[in-house]
CSV table of C-alpha atoms and ligand atoms in Angstrom, one decimal:
chain,number,residue,atom,x,y,z
A,1,MET,CA,27.5,11.1,-12.5
A,2,GLU,CA,23.9,9.2,-11.9
A,3,GLY,CA,23.9,6.8,-15.0
A,4,THR,CA,27.9,7.4,-15.9
A,5,LYS,CA,28.5,3.3,-15.1
A,6,LEU,CA,26.6,0.7,-16.8
A,7,ILE,CA,25.6,-2.6,-14.2
A,8,SER,CA,26.7,-5.4,-15.9
A,9,VAL,CA,26.1,-8.4,-13.6
A,10,GLU,CA,28.0,-11.2,-13.7
A,11,LYS,CA,26.0,-14.4,-11.4
A,12,VAL,CA,23.7,-13.7,-8.7
A,13,THR,CA,22.7,-15.4,-6.4
A,14,CYS,CA,19.8,-16.6,-4.4
A,15,THR,CA,19.6,-17.8,-1.1
A,16,HIS,CA,17.3,-19.0,1.1
A,17,VAL,CA,16.9,-19.4,5.4
A,18,ARG,CA,14.4,-19.5,8.0
A,19,VAL,CA,15.2,-17.8,10.9
A,20,PRO,CA,12.8,-18.2,14.8
A,21,LEU,CA,11.9,-14.9,15.2
A,22,LEU,CA,12.5,-14.0,19.0
A,23,THR,CA,8.7,-13.4,19.6
A,24,PRO,CA,5.4,-14.5,17.0
A,25,PHE,CA,4.2,-11.7,15.0
A,26,VAL,CA,0.8,-12.3,16.2
A,27,THR,CA,-2.3,-10.9,13.9
A,28,ALA,CA,-5.7,-11.4,13.0
A,29,THR,CA,-4.7,-13.6,10.2
A,30,GLU,CA,-1.3,-16.0,10.7
A,31,THR,CA,0.9,-16.2,13.9
A,32,VAL,CA,4.6,-16.1,12.2
A,33,THR,CA,7.1,-17.7,14.7
A,34,GLU,CA,10.0,-18.4,12.2
A,35,ARG,CA,10.4,-15.8,8.8
A,36,GLU,CA,12.2,-17.5,5.7
A,37,SER,CA,13.4,-15.1,3.5
A,38,LEU,CA,15.7,-14.9,0.1
A,39,ILE,CA,18.4,-13.0,-0.5
A,40,ILE,CA,19.9,-11.8,-3.0
A,41,GLU,CA,23.2,-11.1,-4.1
A,42,VAL,CA,24.6,-9.7,-7.3
A,43,VAL,CA,27.8,-9.4,-8.5
A,44,ASP,CA,29.7,-7.4,-11.4
A,45,GLY,CA,32.6,-8.0,-13.4
A,46,ASP,CA,34.6,-6.1,-10.9
A,47,GLY,CA,33.9,-7.9,-8.0
A,48,ILE,CA,30.8,-5.5,-6.2
A,49,CYS,CA,28.2,-7.3,-4.8
A,50,GLY,CA,24.8,-5.4,-3.9
A,51,TYR,CA,22.2,-6.7,-1.9
A,52,GLY,CA,18.9,-7.4,-1.6
A,53,GLU,CA,15.9,-9.5,0.2
A,54,CYS,CA,12.2,-10.9,-1.0
A,55,VAL,CA,9.9,-10.1,1.9
A,56,ALA,CA,7.4,-12.1,1.1
A,57,PHE,CA,5.9,-14.8,3.9
A,58,SER,CA,5.9,-18.4,3.8
A,59,THR,CA,2.1,-18.1,3.4
A,60,PRO,CA,-0.2,-16.2,1.1
A,61,TRP,CA,-1.5,-14.5,5.0
A,62,TYR,CA,-1.2,-10.6,3.4
A,63,THR,CA,-0.4,-11.1,0.2
A,64,GLU,CA,-0.9,-14.1,-2.4
A,65,GLU,CA,2.8,-14.1,-2.8
A,66,THR,CA,4.6,-16.1,-1.2
A,67,VAL,CA,8.7,-16.9,-0.7
A,68,TYR,CA,7.7,-20.0,-2.8
A,69,THR,CA,6.0,-18.6,-5.6
A,70,ALA,CA,8.8,-16.1,-5.3
A,71,LYS,CA,11.4,-18.9,-6.1
A,72,TYR,CA,9.3,-19.9,-9.3
A,73,ALA,CA,9.7,-16.7,-10.2
A,74,LEU,CA,13.2,-15.2,-9.5
A,75,LYS,CA,14.3,-19.0,-10.4
A,76,GLU,CA,12.0,-19.3,-14.3
A,77,TRP,CA,12.2,-15.9,-14.8
A,78,LEU,CA,13.7,-12.7,-13.1
A,79,LEU,CA,17.5,-14.2,-12.3
A,80,PRO,CA,18.2,-15.6,-15.9
A,81,LYS,CA,17.4,-12.2,-17.5
A,82,VAL,CA,19.4,-10.1,-15.2
A,83,CYS,CA,22.5,-11.2,-15.9
A,84,GLU,CA,21.8,-11.7,-19.8
A,85,GLU,CA,20.8,-7.5,-19.8
A,86,THR,CA,23.4,-4.3,-18.8
A,87,TYR,CA,21.2,-1.3,-17.7
A,88,LYS,CA,22.1,2.1,-17.0
A,89,HIS,CA,20.8,2.4,-13.6
A,90,PRO,CA,18.0,0.2,-12.0
A,91,ARG,CA,14.9,0.7,-12.8
A,92,GLU,CA,15.7,-1.2,-16.7
A,93,PHE,CA,15.7,-3.6,-14.8
A,94,PHE,CA,11.2,-3.7,-13.4
A,95,GLU,CA,11.1,-2.4,-16.5
A,96,SER,CA,12.6,-4.7,-18.4
A,97,THR,CA,10.1,-7.5,-16.0
A,98,ARG,CA,6.7,-5.6,-17.3
A,99,GLN,CA,6.4,-8.7,-19.7
A,100,TYR,CA,6.2,-11.6,-17.0
A,101,LYS,CA,3.1,-9.9,-14.6
A,102,GLY,CA,3.4,-9.7,-10.7
A,103,ASN,CA,5.2,-11.2,-8.6
A,104,TYR,CA,6.5,-7.4,-7.5
A,105,MET,CA,7.6,-8.8,-4.3
A,106,ALA,CA,10.4,-11.4,-6.7
A,107,LYS,CA,11.2,-8.6,-8.9
A,108,ALA,CA,12.1,-6.3,-5.6
A,109,SER,CA,14.8,-8.5,-4.6
A,110,VAL,CA,16.8,-8.5,-7.5
A,111,ASP,CA,15.6,-4.2,-7.9
A,112,LEU,CA,16.9,-3.4,-4.4
A,113,ALA,CA,20.1,-5.9,-4.8
A,114,LEU,CA,20.8,-3.9,-7.8
A,115,TRP,CA,20.1,-0.9,-6.0
A,116,ASP,CA,23.1,-1.5,-3.8
A,117,LEU,CA,25.2,-2.8,-6.2
A,118,TYR,CA,24.3,0.9,-8.3
A,119,ALA,CA,25.2,3.0,-5.4
A,120,LYS,CA,28.5,1.3,-4.7
A,121,LYS,CA,29.8,1.6,-7.2
A,122,GLN,CA,29.7,4.8,-7.2
A,123,GLN,CA,30.7,4.9,-3.8
A,124,VAL,CA,28.1,6.4,-1.9
A,125,PRO,CA,25.1,5.8,0.1
A,126,LEU,CA,22.1,4.7,-0.7
A,127,SER,CA,20.3,7.5,1.1
A,128,SER,CA,21.9,10.0,-0.8
A,129,LEU,CA,20.7,8.4,-4.3
A,130,ILE,CA,17.1,8.9,-2.5
A,131,GLY,CA,16.8,10.6,-0.2
A,132,MET,CA,17.7,14.3,2.0
A,133,ASN,CA,21.0,14.2,3.4
A,134,ARG,CA,20.0,12.8,6.5
A,135,SER,CA,21.9,11.6,9.6
A,136,GLN,CA,19.4,9.9,11.7
A,137,VAL,CA,15.1,9.3,10.8
A,138,GLU,CA,12.3,8.3,13.0
A,139,ALA,CA,11.5,5.3,14.4
A,140,GLY,CA,8.1,3.1,14.4
A,141,ILE,CA,7.0,0.0,16.0
A,142,VAL,CA,4.2,-1.9,15.9
A,143,ILE,CA,2.4,-4.3,18.6
A,144,ALA,CA,1.4,-7.7,17.6
A,145,THR,CA,0.8,-9.6,20.6
A,146,GLU,CA,-1.8,-12.9,21.4
A,147,THR,CA,-3.1,-10.5,25.0
A,148,GLU,CA,-3.6,-7.4,26.3
A,149,GLY,CA,-1.2,-7.6,28.9
A,150,GLN,CA,1.7,-8.6,26.0
A,151,MET,CA,0.5,-5.3,24.1
A,152,LEU,CA,0.6,-3.2,27.3
A,153,ALA,CA,4.3,-4.8,28.0
A,154,ASP,CA,5.6,-4.5,24.5
A,155,ILE,CA,4.6,-0.5,24.3
A,156,SER,CA,6.3,0.0,27.5
A,157,LYS,CA,9.4,-1.3,27.0
A,158,ALA,CA,9.2,0.2,23.9
A,159,ILE,CA,8.3,3.9,25.3
A,160,GLU,CA,11.5,3.6,27.1
A,161,LYS,CA,13.3,2.9,23.5
A,162,GLY,CA,11.8,6.2,22.9
A,163,TYR,CA,10.1,5.2,19.4
A,164,LYS,CA,7.6,8.0,17.9
A,165,ARG,CA,5.1,5.6,16.9
A,166,TYR,CA,2.9,3.0,18.4
A,167,LYS,CA,0.7,0.8,16.5
A,168,ILE,CA,-0.8,-1.8,17.5
A,169,LYS,CA,-2.4,-4.5,15.1
A,170,ILE,CA,-7.1,-5.6,15.8
A,171,SER,CA,-10.0,-7.6,14.8
A,172,PRO,CA,-13.4,-7.2,14.6
A,173,GLY,CA,-14.2,-8.0,18.6
A,174,ASN,CA,-11.2,-6.9,20.0
A,175,ALA,CA,-10.8,-3.6,18.3
A,176,PHE,CA,-12.4,-1.4,21.3
A,177,ASP,CA,-11.3,-2.7,24.5
A,178,ARG,CA,-7.8,-2.8,22.7
A,179,VAL,CA,-7.4,0.4,22.0
A,180,GLN,CA,-9.6,1.8,25.4
A,181,ALA,CA,-7.3,-0.4,27.2
A,182,VAL,CA,-3.8,1.7,25.5
A,183,ARG,CA,-6.0,4.8,26.0
A,184,ARG,CA,-6.3,4.2,29.3
A,185,LYS,CA,-2.4,4.7,30.8
A,186,TYR,CA,-1.5,6.2,27.6
A,187,PRO,CA,-3.5,8.6,26.7
A,188,ASP,CA,-1.0,11.2,24.4
A,189,LEU,CA,0.7,8.1,23.1
A,190,PRO,CA,1.5,9.0,19.0
A,191,LEU,CA,-1.4,5.7,18.6
A,192,MET,CA,-3.3,4.2,15.2
A,193,VAL,CA,-3.9,0.2,14.9
A,194,ASP,CA,-3.6,-1.5,12.2
A,195,ALA,CA,-7.2,-4.4,10.9
A,196,ASN,CA,-5.2,-5.9,8.1
A,197,GLY,CA,-8.3,-6.4,6.3
A,198,THR,CA,-9.9,-8.1,8.6
A,199,PHE,CA,-13.9,-5.6,8.5
A,200,SER,CA,-16.2,-6.1,7.3
A,201,THR,CA,-18.7,-2.8,6.4
A,202,ASP,CA,-21.2,-4.5,8.4
A,203,GLN,CA,-18.9,-4.4,11.4
A,204,GLN,CA,-18.2,-1.3,10.9
A,205,ASP,CA,-20.2,-0.4,13.4
A,206,GLU,CA,-17.0,-0.5,16.3
A,207,LEU,CA,-14.5,1.3,14.1
A,208,GLU,CA,-16.8,4.2,14.4
A,209,LYS,CA,-16.3,3.8,18.4
A,210,LEU,CA,-12.9,4.9,17.5
A,211,ASP,CA,-13.3,8.2,16.9
A,212,ARG,CA,-13.2,9.1,20.2
A,213,PHE,CA,-9.3,7.7,21.0
A,214,SER,CA,-7.5,10.3,19.0
A,215,LEU,CA,-6.3,7.6,16.7
A,216,LEU,CA,-3.0,8.7,13.9
A,217,MET,CA,-5.4,6.6,11.6
A,218,ILE,CA,-7.2,3.7,11.3
A,219,GLU,CA,-5.5,1.1,8.9
A,220,GLN,CA,-5.9,-0.8,6.2
A,221,PRO,CA,-9.7,-2.0,7.8
A,222,PHE,CA,-11.5,-3.7,4.9
A,223,ASP,CA,-9.9,-6.1,2.3
A,224,THR,CA,-7.8,-5.0,-0.6
A,225,SER,CA,-10.2,-4.5,-3.2
A,226,ARG,CA,-12.5,-2.6,-1.0
A,227,TRP,CA,-11.9,0.9,-3.2
A,228,LEU,CA,-15.3,2.3,-2.3
A,229,ALA,CA,-15.6,0.8,1.0
A,230,HIS,CA,-13.3,2.7,2.1
A,231,GLN,CA,-13.4,5.6,0.7
A,232,GLN,CA,-16.9,5.9,2.4
A,233,LEU,CA,-15.6,5.6,5.7
A,234,THR,CA,-13.1,8.1,4.7
A,235,LYS,CA,-15.8,10.6,5.0
A,236,GLN,CA,-17.7,9.0,7.9
A,237,LEU,CA,-14.2,9.1,10.4
A,238,ALA,CA,-13.2,12.1,12.0
A,239,THR,CA,-9.7,9.2,12.2
A,240,PRO,CA,-7.4,9.5,9.0
A,241,ILE,CA,-8.0,5.9,7.0
A,242,CYS,CA,-5.3,4.5,5.9
A,243,LEU,CA,-4.6,2.5,3.1
A,244,ASP,CA,-2.0,-0.3,3.2
A,245,GLU,CA,-2.6,-3.9,1.8
A,246,SER,CA,-4.6,-1.7,-1.0
A,247,ILE,CA,-1.3,-0.3,-2.6
A,248,ASP,CA,-0.6,-2.5,-4.0
A,249,SER,CA,1.5,-0.8,-7.3
A,250,VAL,CA,1.6,2.8,-7.8
A,251,GLU,CA,-1.3,2.1,-10.5
A,252,ALA,CA,-3.2,1.3,-7.3
A,253,PHE,CA,-2.0,4.9,-5.7
A,254,GLU,CA,-3.0,6.7,-8.6
A,255,LEU,CA,-6.7,5.8,-8.8
A,256,ALA,CA,-6.2,5.9,-4.7
A,257,ILE,CA,-5.4,9.2,-5.7
A,258,ALA,CA,-8.2,9.9,-7.7
A,259,LEU,CA,-11.1,8.3,-5.4
A,260,GLU,CA,-9.4,9.7,-2.1
A,261,ALA,CA,-10.1,6.2,-0.9
A,262,ALA,CA,-8.0,6.8,2.4
A,263,ASP,CA,-6.0,10.0,4.1
A,264,VAL,CA,-2.9,8.6,4.4
A,265,TYR,CA,-1.4,5.5,2.2
A,266,VAL,CA,2.0,3.1,3.0
A,267,VAL,CA,4.6,2.3,0.6
A,268,LYS,CA,5.8,-0.6,1.0
A,269,VAL,CA,9.5,-1.3,-1.7
A,270,GLY,CA,8.1,-5.5,-1.8
A,271,ARG,CA,5.3,-4.9,-2.7
A,272,VAL,CA,4.8,-2.3,-5.2
A,273,GLY,CA,8.0,-4.1,-7.1
A,274,GLY,CA,10.9,-2.4,-5.5
A,275,LEU,CA,12.7,1.1,-4.8
A,276,SER,CA,12.9,1.8,-8.3
A,277,GLU,CA,8.7,2.0,-8.1
A,278,ALA,CA,8.5,3.0,-4.7
A,279,LEU,CA,10.5,5.9,-5.4
A,280,ARG,CA,7.6,7.3,-8.1
A,281,LEU,CA,5.3,6.4,-6.1
A,282,ALA,CA,7.2,9.0,-3.1
A,283,ASN,CA,7.2,11.5,-5.5
A,284,MET,CA,4.3,11.3,-6.8
A,285,ALA,CA,2.9,11.9,-2.6
A,286,HIS,CA,5.8,13.8,-2.8
A,287,GLY,CA,4.3,15.9,-5.3
A,288,ASN,CA,0.2,15.7,-4.9
A,289,GLY,CA,0.8,17.1,-1.4
A,290,VAL,CA,-0.8,13.5,0.2
A,291,PRO,CA,0.5,11.9,3.1
A,292,LEU,CA,2.4,8.9,2.8
A,293,TRP,CA,5.3,6.5,5.6
A,294,LEU,CA,7.0,3.4,5.7
A,295,GLY,CA,6.3,0.3,6.1
A,296,GLY,CA,7.5,-3.3,7.3
A,297,MET,CA,7.3,-6.3,6.9
A,298,VAL,CA,8.9,-8.0,9.9
A,299,GLU,CA,12.0,-8.3,7.3
A,300,LEU,CA,15.4,-9.0,7.7
A,301,GLY,CA,18.8,-6.9,8.1
A,302,ILE,CA,18.9,-6.2,4.0
A,303,SER,CA,15.3,-5.3,3.6
A,304,ARG,CA,15.3,-2.9,6.8
A,305,ALA,CA,19.1,-2.1,5.7
A,306,HIS,CA,17.5,-0.8,2.3
A,307,ASN,CA,14.5,0.8,4.3
A,308,VAL,CA,16.5,2.3,6.9
A,309,ALA,CA,17.9,4.5,3.4
A,310,PHE,CA,14.5,4.7,1.7
A,311,ALA,CA,13.1,6.5,5.3
A,312,THR,CA,14.7,9.4,4.2
A,313,HIS,CA,13.3,10.8,1.9
A,314,PRO,CA,10.6,13.9,1.9
A,315,ALA,CA,7.6,12.9,1.0
A,316,PHE,CA,7.5,10.5,4.7
A,317,ARG,CA,5.1,12.5,7.2
A,318,TYR,CA,4.9,9.8,10.2
A,319,PRO,CA,7.8,7.8,11.6
A,320,PRO,CA,8.0,4.5,9.9
A,321,ASP,CA,7.2,1.2,10.7
A,322,LEU,CA,11.0,0.1,10.8
A,323,SER,CA,12.3,-0.7,14.7
A,324,GLU,CA,15.4,-2.3,15.7
A,325,THR,CA,17.3,-5.7,14.9
A,326,SER,CA,16.8,-7.6,18.3
A,327,ARG,CA,12.9,-6.8,18.6
A,328,TYR,CA,12.7,-9.7,15.8
A,329,VAL,CA,15.8,-11.9,15.6
A,330,ALA,CA,18.6,-12.7,17.9
A,331,GLU,CA,21.2,-12.4,15.3
A,332,ASP,CA,20.7,-11.2,12.2
A,333,VAL,CA,22.3,-11.0,7.9
A,334,THR,CA,23.6,-7.6,8.2
A,335,ALA,CA,26.0,-6.0,10.8
A,336,PRO,CA,25.8,-4.1,12.5
A,337,PRO,CA,22.5,-4.4,14.4
A,338,VAL,CA,20.7,-1.5,14.1
A,339,VAL,CA,19.4,-0.1,17.2
A,340,VAL,CA,16.8,2.6,18.2
A,341,GLU,CA,18.3,5.6,20.4
A,342,LYS,CA,16.6,7.9,21.6
A,343,GLY,CA,13.4,7.2,18.6
A,344,TYR,CA,15.8,7.9,16.3
A,345,ILE,CA,18.5,5.2,13.7
A,346,GLN,CA,20.9,6.5,12.4
A,347,THR,CA,21.5,6.1,9.0
A,348,ARG,CA,24.7,4.4,6.7
A,349,THR,CA,27.2,6.6,5.5
A,350,GLU,CA,29.4,4.0,4.0
A,351,ALA,CA,28.3,3.3,0.0
A,352,GLY,CA,25.5,1.3,-0.8
A,353,ILE,CA,22.5,-0.4,1.7
A,354,GLY,CA,26.3,0.0,4.2
A,355,PHE,CA,26.0,-2.7,6.2
A,356,LYS,CA,27.9,-5.6,6.1
A,357,VAL,CA,26.5,-8.9,4.8
A,358,LYS,CA,27.9,-12.5,6.8
A,359,ARG,CA,27.9,-15.3,5.1
A,360,GLU,CA,28.4,-17.5,8.0
A,361,TRP,CA,24.9,-16.4,9.1
A,362,MET,CA,23.7,-17.0,5.6
A,363,GLN,CA,25.1,-20.4,5.8
A,364,SER,CA,23.1,-21.1,9.6
A,365,TYR,CA,20.2,-20.8,8.4
A,366,ARG,CA,20.6,-21.6,4.6
A,367,ILE,CA,18.1,-24.3,3.3
A,368,ASP,CA,18.4,-23.4,0.5
A,369,GLU,CA,20.5,-22.0,-2.3
A,370,TRP,CA,21.8,-21.9,-5.9
A,371,SER,CA,23.6,-19.2,-8.6
A,372,VAL,CA,22.7,-18.0,-12.5
A,373,SER,CA,26.0,-16.8,-14.0
A,374,VAL,CA,26.7,-14.9,-17.2
A,375,ASN,CA,28.0,-17.7,-19.7
B,401,MG,MG1,-0.4,-2.6,8.3
């Protein structure tokens, strides 16, 4: 079946949307109150549509790419390119864009749309092209609040939903207190922390003190390119060290494995250039027995839908950052909403991403839109 039907995009549309979040997402470096996103729709000659989402943020607090740089790359190079070419398989798009350096989140949005289209053309669920035939995947949650009190309240609500794994955000000065506060109340909670690269090696003693709390892992303590500092801390602490922001490509992952820079890794589909590259990375992790899990981006429904499918991949050893729709937005671009029941999310049985994309929603939150067509 695979590769028997050519992918030939006749029209591609990029819709720039801005949606208020129900509650602010607070990290050490940014508070996100509105989520901007670029929704990509590709349509082929048979009228079949595929959808992708660009997960870059509005400002470069997380990666150097933003919604606005991605928009430029899409407009100037990537959308004209996808209309010019014909592919046997979605992975050929990423390969065909290697002449344009970086811009992985922009490339990923098109790659994801092509995967959705490809699965729909074969009339199979996207998950069946990726992973195992799982009817459900585990749900994990990120608690990113301003105050310690709110953090504990959010954890308590998430426990009622049965989430399988809990992550709190930390930064220098609050790490020990926050973890201690959670552990006093929930000594056995499957808990991990994410520093988003905010610690310097001079502040390492606070991280060392976390070793007593039986955390699942400490995620991205130091800045993105601090390979040797991470390698050193991995040797030093009993708690597993995890790299997130540092893994910005398959090649960065190869380097990390060679350096033994961490014990565990996060893959984010957007950050590594799309599902094609993320699958290459996941297969590499699986083949090498390297623990991997799937990260989230406070994304909207289309990226979430792709993640539900990708979460079925056998490489993943921990529950993903995958929570329910109502955690972030009142109404999403996709239907039905993703829900968590007893700690699980159902995978879809319909073709492609398996969710309906709501055009009326796109119109309500649209701030810009343009299309490129085959001449
Ligand atoms: Mg992270």
